Backbone as CSV, one residue per row, in Angstrom:
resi,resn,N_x,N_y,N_z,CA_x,CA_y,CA_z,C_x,C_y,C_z
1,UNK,322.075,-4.555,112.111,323.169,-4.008,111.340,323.417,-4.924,110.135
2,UNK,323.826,-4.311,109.153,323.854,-5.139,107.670,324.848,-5.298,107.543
3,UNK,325.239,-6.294,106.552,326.987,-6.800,106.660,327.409,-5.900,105.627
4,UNK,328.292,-5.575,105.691,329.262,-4.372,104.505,330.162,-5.157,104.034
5,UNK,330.723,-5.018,102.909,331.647,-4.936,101.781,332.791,-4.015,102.105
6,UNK,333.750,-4.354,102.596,335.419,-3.499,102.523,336.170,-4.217,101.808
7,UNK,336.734,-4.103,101.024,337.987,-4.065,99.975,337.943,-5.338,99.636
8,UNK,336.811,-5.771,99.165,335.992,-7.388,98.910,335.951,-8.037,100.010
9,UNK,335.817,-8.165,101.188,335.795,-8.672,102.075,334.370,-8.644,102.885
10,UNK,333.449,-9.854,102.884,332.244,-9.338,103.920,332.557,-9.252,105.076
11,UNK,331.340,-8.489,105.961,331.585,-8.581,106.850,330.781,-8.783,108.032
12,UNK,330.653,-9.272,109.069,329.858,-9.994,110.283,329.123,-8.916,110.612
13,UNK,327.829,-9.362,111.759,327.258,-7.971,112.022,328.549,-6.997,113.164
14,UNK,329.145,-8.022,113.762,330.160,-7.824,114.716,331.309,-6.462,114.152
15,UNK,331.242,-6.574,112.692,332.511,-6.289,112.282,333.556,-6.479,112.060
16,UNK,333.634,-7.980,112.251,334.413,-8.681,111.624,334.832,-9.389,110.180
17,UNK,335.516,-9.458,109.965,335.561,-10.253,108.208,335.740,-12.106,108.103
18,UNK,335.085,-11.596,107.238,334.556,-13.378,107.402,335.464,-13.779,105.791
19,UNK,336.119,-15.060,105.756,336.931,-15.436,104.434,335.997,-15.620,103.357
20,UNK,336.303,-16.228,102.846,336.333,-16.603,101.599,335.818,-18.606,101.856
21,UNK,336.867,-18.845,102.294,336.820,-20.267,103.018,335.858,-20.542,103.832
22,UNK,335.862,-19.263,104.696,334.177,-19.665,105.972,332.820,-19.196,105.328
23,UNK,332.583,-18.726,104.256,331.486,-18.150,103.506,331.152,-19.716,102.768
24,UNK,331.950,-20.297,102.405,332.145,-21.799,101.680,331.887,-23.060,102.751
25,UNK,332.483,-23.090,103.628,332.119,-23.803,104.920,330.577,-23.892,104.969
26,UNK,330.397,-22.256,105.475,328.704,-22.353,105.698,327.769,-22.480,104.782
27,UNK,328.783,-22.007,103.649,327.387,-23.145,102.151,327.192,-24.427,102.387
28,UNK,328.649,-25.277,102.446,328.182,-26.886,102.335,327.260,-26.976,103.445
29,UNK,328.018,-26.297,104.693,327.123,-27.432,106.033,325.807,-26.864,105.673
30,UNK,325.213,-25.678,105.039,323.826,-25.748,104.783,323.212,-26.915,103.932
31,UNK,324.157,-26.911,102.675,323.991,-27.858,101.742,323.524,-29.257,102.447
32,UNK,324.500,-29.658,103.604,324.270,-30.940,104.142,323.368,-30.959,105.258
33,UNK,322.919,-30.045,105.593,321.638,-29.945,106.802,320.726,-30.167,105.688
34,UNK,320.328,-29.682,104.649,319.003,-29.866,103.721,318.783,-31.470,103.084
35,UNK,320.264,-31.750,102.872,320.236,-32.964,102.390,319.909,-34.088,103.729
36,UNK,320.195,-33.731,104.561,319.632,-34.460,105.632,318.192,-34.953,105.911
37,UNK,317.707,-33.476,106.193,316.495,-33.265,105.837,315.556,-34.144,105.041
38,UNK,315.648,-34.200,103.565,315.299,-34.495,102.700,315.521,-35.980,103.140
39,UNK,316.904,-36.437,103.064,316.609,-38.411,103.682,315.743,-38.138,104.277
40,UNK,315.487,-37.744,105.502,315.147,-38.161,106.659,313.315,-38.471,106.140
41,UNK,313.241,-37.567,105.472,311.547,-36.975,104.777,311.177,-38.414,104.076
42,UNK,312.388,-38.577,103.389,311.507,-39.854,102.212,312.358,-40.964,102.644
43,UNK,312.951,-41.009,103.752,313.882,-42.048,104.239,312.022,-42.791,105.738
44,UNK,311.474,-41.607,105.819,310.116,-41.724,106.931,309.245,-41.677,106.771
45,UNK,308.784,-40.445,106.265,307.786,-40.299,105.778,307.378,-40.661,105.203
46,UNK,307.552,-40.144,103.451,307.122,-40.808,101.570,308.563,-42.039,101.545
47,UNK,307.936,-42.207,100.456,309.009,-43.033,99.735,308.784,-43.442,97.788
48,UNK,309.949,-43.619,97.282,308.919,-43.359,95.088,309.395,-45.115,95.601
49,UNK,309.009,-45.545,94.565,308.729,-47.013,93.836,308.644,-47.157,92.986
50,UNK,309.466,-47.937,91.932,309.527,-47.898,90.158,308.317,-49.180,90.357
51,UNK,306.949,-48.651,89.226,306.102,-50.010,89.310,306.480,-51.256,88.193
52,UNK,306.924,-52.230,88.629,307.726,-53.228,87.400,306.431,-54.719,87.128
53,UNK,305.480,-53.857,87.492,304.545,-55.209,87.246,303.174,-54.351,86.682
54,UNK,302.681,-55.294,85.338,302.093,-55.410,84.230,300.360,-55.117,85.340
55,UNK,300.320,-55.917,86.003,298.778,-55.986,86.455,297.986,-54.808,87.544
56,UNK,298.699,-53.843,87.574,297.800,-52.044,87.781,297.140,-51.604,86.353
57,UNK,297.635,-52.285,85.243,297.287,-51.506,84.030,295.722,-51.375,84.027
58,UNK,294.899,-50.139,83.272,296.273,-49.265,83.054,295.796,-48.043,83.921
59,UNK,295.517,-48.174,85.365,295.775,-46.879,86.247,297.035,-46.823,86.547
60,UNK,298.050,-47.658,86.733,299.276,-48.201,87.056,300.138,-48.169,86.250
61,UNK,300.634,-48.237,84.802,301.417,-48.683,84.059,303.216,-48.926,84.472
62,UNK,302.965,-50.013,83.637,304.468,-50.553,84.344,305.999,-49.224,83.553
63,UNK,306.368,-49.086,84.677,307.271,-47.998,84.657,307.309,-46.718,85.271
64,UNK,306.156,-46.354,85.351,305.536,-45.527,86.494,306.447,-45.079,87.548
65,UNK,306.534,-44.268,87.957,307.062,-43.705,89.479,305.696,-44.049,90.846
66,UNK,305.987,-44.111,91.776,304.530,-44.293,92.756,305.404,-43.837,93.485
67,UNK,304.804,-42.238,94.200,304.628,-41.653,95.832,304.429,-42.014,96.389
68,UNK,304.578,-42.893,98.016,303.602,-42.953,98.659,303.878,-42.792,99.981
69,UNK,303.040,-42.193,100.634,302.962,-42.104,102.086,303.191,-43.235,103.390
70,UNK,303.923,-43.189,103.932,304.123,-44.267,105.337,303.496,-44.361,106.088
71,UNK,302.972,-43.444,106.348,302.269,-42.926,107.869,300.788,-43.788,107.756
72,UNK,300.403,-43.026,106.731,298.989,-43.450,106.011,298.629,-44.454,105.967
73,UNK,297.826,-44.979,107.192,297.649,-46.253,106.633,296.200,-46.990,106.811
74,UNK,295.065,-45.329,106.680,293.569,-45.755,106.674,292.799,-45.570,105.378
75,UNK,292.606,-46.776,105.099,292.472,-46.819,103.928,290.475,-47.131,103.673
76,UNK,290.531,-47.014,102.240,288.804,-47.150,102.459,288.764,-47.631,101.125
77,UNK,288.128,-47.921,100.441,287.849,-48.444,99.073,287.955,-47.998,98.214
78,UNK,288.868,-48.255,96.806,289.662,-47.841,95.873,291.052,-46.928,96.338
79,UNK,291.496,-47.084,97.530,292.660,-46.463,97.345,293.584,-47.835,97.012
80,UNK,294.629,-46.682,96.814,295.947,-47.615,96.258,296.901,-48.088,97.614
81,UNK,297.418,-49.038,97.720,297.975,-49.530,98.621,299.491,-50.124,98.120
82,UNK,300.730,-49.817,98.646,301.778,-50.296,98.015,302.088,-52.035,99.610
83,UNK,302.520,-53.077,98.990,302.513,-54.029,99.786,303.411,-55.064,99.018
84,UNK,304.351,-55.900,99.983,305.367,-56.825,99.783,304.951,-58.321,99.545
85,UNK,305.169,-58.971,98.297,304.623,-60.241,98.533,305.787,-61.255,97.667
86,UNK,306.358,-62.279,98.493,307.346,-62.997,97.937,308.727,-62.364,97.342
87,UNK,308.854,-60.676,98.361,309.781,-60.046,97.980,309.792,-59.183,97.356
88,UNK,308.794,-59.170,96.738,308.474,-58.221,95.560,307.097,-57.015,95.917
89,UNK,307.353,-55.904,95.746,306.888,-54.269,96.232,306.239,-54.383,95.177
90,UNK,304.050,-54.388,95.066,303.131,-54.220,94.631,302.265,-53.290,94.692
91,UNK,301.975,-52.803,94.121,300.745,-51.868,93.914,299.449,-52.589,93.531
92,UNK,298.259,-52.170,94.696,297.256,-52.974,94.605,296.361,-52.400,94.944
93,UNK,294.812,-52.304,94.564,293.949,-51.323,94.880,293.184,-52.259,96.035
94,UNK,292.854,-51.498,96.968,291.823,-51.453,98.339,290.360,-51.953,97.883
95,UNK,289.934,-53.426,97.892,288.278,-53.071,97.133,287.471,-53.217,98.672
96,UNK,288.209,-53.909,99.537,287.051,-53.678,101.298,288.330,-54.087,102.179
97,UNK,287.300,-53.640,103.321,287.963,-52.958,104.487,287.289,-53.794,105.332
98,UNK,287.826,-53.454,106.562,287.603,-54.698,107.843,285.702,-54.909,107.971
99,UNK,285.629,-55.687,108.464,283.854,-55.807,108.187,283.438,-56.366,106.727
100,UNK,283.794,-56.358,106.103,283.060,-56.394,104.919,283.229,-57.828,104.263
101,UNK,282.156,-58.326,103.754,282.519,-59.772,102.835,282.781,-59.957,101.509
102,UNK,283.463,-60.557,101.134,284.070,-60.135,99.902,283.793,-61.888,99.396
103,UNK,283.047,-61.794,97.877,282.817,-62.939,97.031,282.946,-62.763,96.304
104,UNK,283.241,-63.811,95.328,283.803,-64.032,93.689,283.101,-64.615,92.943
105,UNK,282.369,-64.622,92.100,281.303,-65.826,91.621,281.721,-65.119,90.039
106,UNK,281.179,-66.176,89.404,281.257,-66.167,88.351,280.738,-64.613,87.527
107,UNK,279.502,-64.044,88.496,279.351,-62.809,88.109,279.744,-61.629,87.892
108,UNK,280.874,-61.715,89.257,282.232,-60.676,89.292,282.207,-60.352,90.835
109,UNK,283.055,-59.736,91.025,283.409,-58.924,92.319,281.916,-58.725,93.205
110,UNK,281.548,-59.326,94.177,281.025,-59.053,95.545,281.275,-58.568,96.188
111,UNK,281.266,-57.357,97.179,281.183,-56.871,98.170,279.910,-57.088,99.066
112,UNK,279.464,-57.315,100.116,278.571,-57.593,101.113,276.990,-57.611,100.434
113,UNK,277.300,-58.776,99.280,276.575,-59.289,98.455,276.028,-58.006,97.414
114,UNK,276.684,-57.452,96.915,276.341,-56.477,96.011,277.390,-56.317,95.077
115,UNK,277.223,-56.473,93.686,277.854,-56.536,92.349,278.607,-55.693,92.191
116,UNK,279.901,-55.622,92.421,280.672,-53.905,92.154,280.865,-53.875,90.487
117,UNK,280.598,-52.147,90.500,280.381,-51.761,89.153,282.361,-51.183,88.842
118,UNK,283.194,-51.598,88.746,284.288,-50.907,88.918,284.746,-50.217,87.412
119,UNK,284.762,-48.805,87.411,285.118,-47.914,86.450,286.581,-48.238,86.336
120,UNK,287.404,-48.345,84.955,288.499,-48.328,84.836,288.711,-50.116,84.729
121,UNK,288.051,-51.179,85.137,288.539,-52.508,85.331,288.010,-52.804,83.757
122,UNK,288.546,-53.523,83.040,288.336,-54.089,81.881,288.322,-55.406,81.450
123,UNK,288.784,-55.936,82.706,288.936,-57.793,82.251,287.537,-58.265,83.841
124,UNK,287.348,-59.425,83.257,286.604,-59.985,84.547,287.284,-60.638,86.158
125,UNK,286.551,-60.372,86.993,287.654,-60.950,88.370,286.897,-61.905,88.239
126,UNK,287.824,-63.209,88.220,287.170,-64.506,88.627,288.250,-64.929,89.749
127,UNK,287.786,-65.883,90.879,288.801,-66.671,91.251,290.162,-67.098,90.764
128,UNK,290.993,-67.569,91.708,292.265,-68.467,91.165,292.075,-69.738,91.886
129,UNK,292.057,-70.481,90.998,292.164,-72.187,91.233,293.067,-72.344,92.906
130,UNK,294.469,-71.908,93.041,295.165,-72.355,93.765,294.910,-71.386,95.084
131,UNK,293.837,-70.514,94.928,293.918,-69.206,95.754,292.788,-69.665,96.728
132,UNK,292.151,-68.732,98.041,291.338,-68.677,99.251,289.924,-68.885,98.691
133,UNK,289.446,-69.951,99.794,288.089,-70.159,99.583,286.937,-68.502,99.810
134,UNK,285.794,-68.512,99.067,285.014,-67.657,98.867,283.973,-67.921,99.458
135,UNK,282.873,-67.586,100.006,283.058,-65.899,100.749,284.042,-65.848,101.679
136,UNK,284.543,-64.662,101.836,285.312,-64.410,103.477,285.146,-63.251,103.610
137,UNK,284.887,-63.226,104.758,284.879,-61.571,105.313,286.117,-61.465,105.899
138,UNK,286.689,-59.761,105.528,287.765,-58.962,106.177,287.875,-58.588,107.654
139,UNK,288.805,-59.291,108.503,288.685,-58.544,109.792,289.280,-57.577,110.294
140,UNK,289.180,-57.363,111.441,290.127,-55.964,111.851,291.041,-56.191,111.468
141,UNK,291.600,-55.051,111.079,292.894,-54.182,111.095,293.614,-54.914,109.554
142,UNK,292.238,-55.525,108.487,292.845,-56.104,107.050,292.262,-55.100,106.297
143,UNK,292.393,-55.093,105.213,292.045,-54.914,103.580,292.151,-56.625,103.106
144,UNK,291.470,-56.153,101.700,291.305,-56.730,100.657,292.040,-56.357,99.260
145,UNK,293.172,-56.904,98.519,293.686,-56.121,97.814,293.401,-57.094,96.358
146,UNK,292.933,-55.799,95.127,293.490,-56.771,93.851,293.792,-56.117,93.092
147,UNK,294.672,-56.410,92.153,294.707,-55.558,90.783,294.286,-55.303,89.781
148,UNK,293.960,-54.864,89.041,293.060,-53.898,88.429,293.106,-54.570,86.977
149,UNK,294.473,-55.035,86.615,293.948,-55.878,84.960,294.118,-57.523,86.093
150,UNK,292.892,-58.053,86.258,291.982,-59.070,86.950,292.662,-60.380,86.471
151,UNK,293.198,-60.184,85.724,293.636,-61.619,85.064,295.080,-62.009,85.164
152,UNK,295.890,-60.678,85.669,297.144,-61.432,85.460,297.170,-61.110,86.770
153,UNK,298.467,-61.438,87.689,299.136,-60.899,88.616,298.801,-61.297,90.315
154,UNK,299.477,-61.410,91.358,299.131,-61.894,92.453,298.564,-60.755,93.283
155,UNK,297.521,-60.889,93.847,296.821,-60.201,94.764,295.949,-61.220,95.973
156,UNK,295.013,-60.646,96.759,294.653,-61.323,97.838,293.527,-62.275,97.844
157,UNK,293.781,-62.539,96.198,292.559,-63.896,95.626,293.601,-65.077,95.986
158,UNK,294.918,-64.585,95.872,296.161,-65.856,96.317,296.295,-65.606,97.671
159,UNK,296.918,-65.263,98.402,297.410,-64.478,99.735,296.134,-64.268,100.916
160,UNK,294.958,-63.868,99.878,294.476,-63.610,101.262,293.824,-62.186,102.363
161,UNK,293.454,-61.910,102.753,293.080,-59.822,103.199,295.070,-60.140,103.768
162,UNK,294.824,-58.914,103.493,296.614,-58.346,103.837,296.533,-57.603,105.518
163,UNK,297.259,-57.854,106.403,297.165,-56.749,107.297,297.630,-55.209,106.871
164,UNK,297.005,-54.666,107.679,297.370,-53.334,107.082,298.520,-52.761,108.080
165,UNK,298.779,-53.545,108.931,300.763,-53.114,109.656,301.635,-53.761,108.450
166,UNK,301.007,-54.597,107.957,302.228,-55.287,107.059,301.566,-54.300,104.948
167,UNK,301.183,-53.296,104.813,301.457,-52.506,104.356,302.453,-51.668,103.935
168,UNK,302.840,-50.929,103.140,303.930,-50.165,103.563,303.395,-48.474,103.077
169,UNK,302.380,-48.383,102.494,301.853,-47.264,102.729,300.434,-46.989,101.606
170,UNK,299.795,-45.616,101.596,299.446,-45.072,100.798,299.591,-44.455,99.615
171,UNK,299.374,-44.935,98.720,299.761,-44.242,97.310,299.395,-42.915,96.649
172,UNK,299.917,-41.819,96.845,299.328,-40.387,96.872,299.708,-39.335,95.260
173,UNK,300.328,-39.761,94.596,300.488,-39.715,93.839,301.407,-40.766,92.386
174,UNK,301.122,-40.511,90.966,301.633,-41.662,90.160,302.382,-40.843,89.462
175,UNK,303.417,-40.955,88.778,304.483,-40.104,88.056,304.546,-40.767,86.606
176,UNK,304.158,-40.866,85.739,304.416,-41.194,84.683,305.851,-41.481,83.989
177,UNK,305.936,-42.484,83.210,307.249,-42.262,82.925,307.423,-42.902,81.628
178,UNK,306.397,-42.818,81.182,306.183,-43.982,79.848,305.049,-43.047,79.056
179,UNK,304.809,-43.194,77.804,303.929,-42.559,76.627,303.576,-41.493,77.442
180,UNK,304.339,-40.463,77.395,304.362,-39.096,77.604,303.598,-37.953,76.490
């Protein structure tokens, strides 16, 4: 049965009339079930991140919005990884995964003794003076993280393979927010 209209008044399937006031009621509490919802989604699930650091450039650029997933947390080479270091929420790309040996030589980036060709990198990766001795291989349940302009910025040439519980997710999409 469809609700009818009498003398402006809706009405229930019952046949009853419903106010003015309870038609308003059941907007908000919808209003506030969705908004619930929605925390709960990017309060668990996703979560955005303003990127405030110079060294993603320029897949990254500082200002950026970053999506990223919680859950997600199998990662494989070149994904993006968002991760906490000295307080501060980084964006850092994945270059190896558990198993793998990772060296730095003057030539560039090693992976399990093979020269990575990385599209998009523009400066050279060399070591950091104050950072982890070279070679090391990644063990279970690490990554390897660095950032992408090679020269500035802290990644796991300082720190180290990152665990990937101490992650905070996958990066699934980038939002622009700068030279539009």
């Amino acid at each position: 049965m469809k609700d009818t209209i009498e003398n402006g008044a809706p009405r229930r399937p019952d046949g009853k009339e419903t106010s003015m006031l309870q038609e308003l009621l059941f907007l908000v509490g919808k209003i506030m079930l969705l908004s619930v919802i929605v925390l709960l989604v990017f309060g668990f699930l996703f979560g955005f991140f303003r990127n405030r650091d110079p060294s993603m450039a320029p897949g990254v650029k500082e200002g950026d919005l970053v999506l990223y997933y919680r859950l997600d947390k199998d990662y494989t080479s070149s994904d993006l990884a968002l991760v906490e270091y000295q307080g501060e929420k980084q964006v850092r790309r994945v270059v190896a995964v558990a198993g793998d040996t990772v060296d730095i030589t003057e030539e560039g980036l090693l992976i399990n003794g093979a020269l990575q060709q990385e599209p998009g990198i523009y400066t050279e990766t060399l070591p950091y003076q104050e950072g982890i001795a070279f070679p090391i291989t990644i063990g279970e349940g690490q990554v390897f993280l660095l950032g992408d302009n090679r020269e500035y910025g802290a990644d796991s040439r300082l720190y180290g393979p990152v665990e990937v519980r101490d992650t905070l997710g996958k990066v699934i999409t980038i939002l622009r927010r700068r030279n539009l």
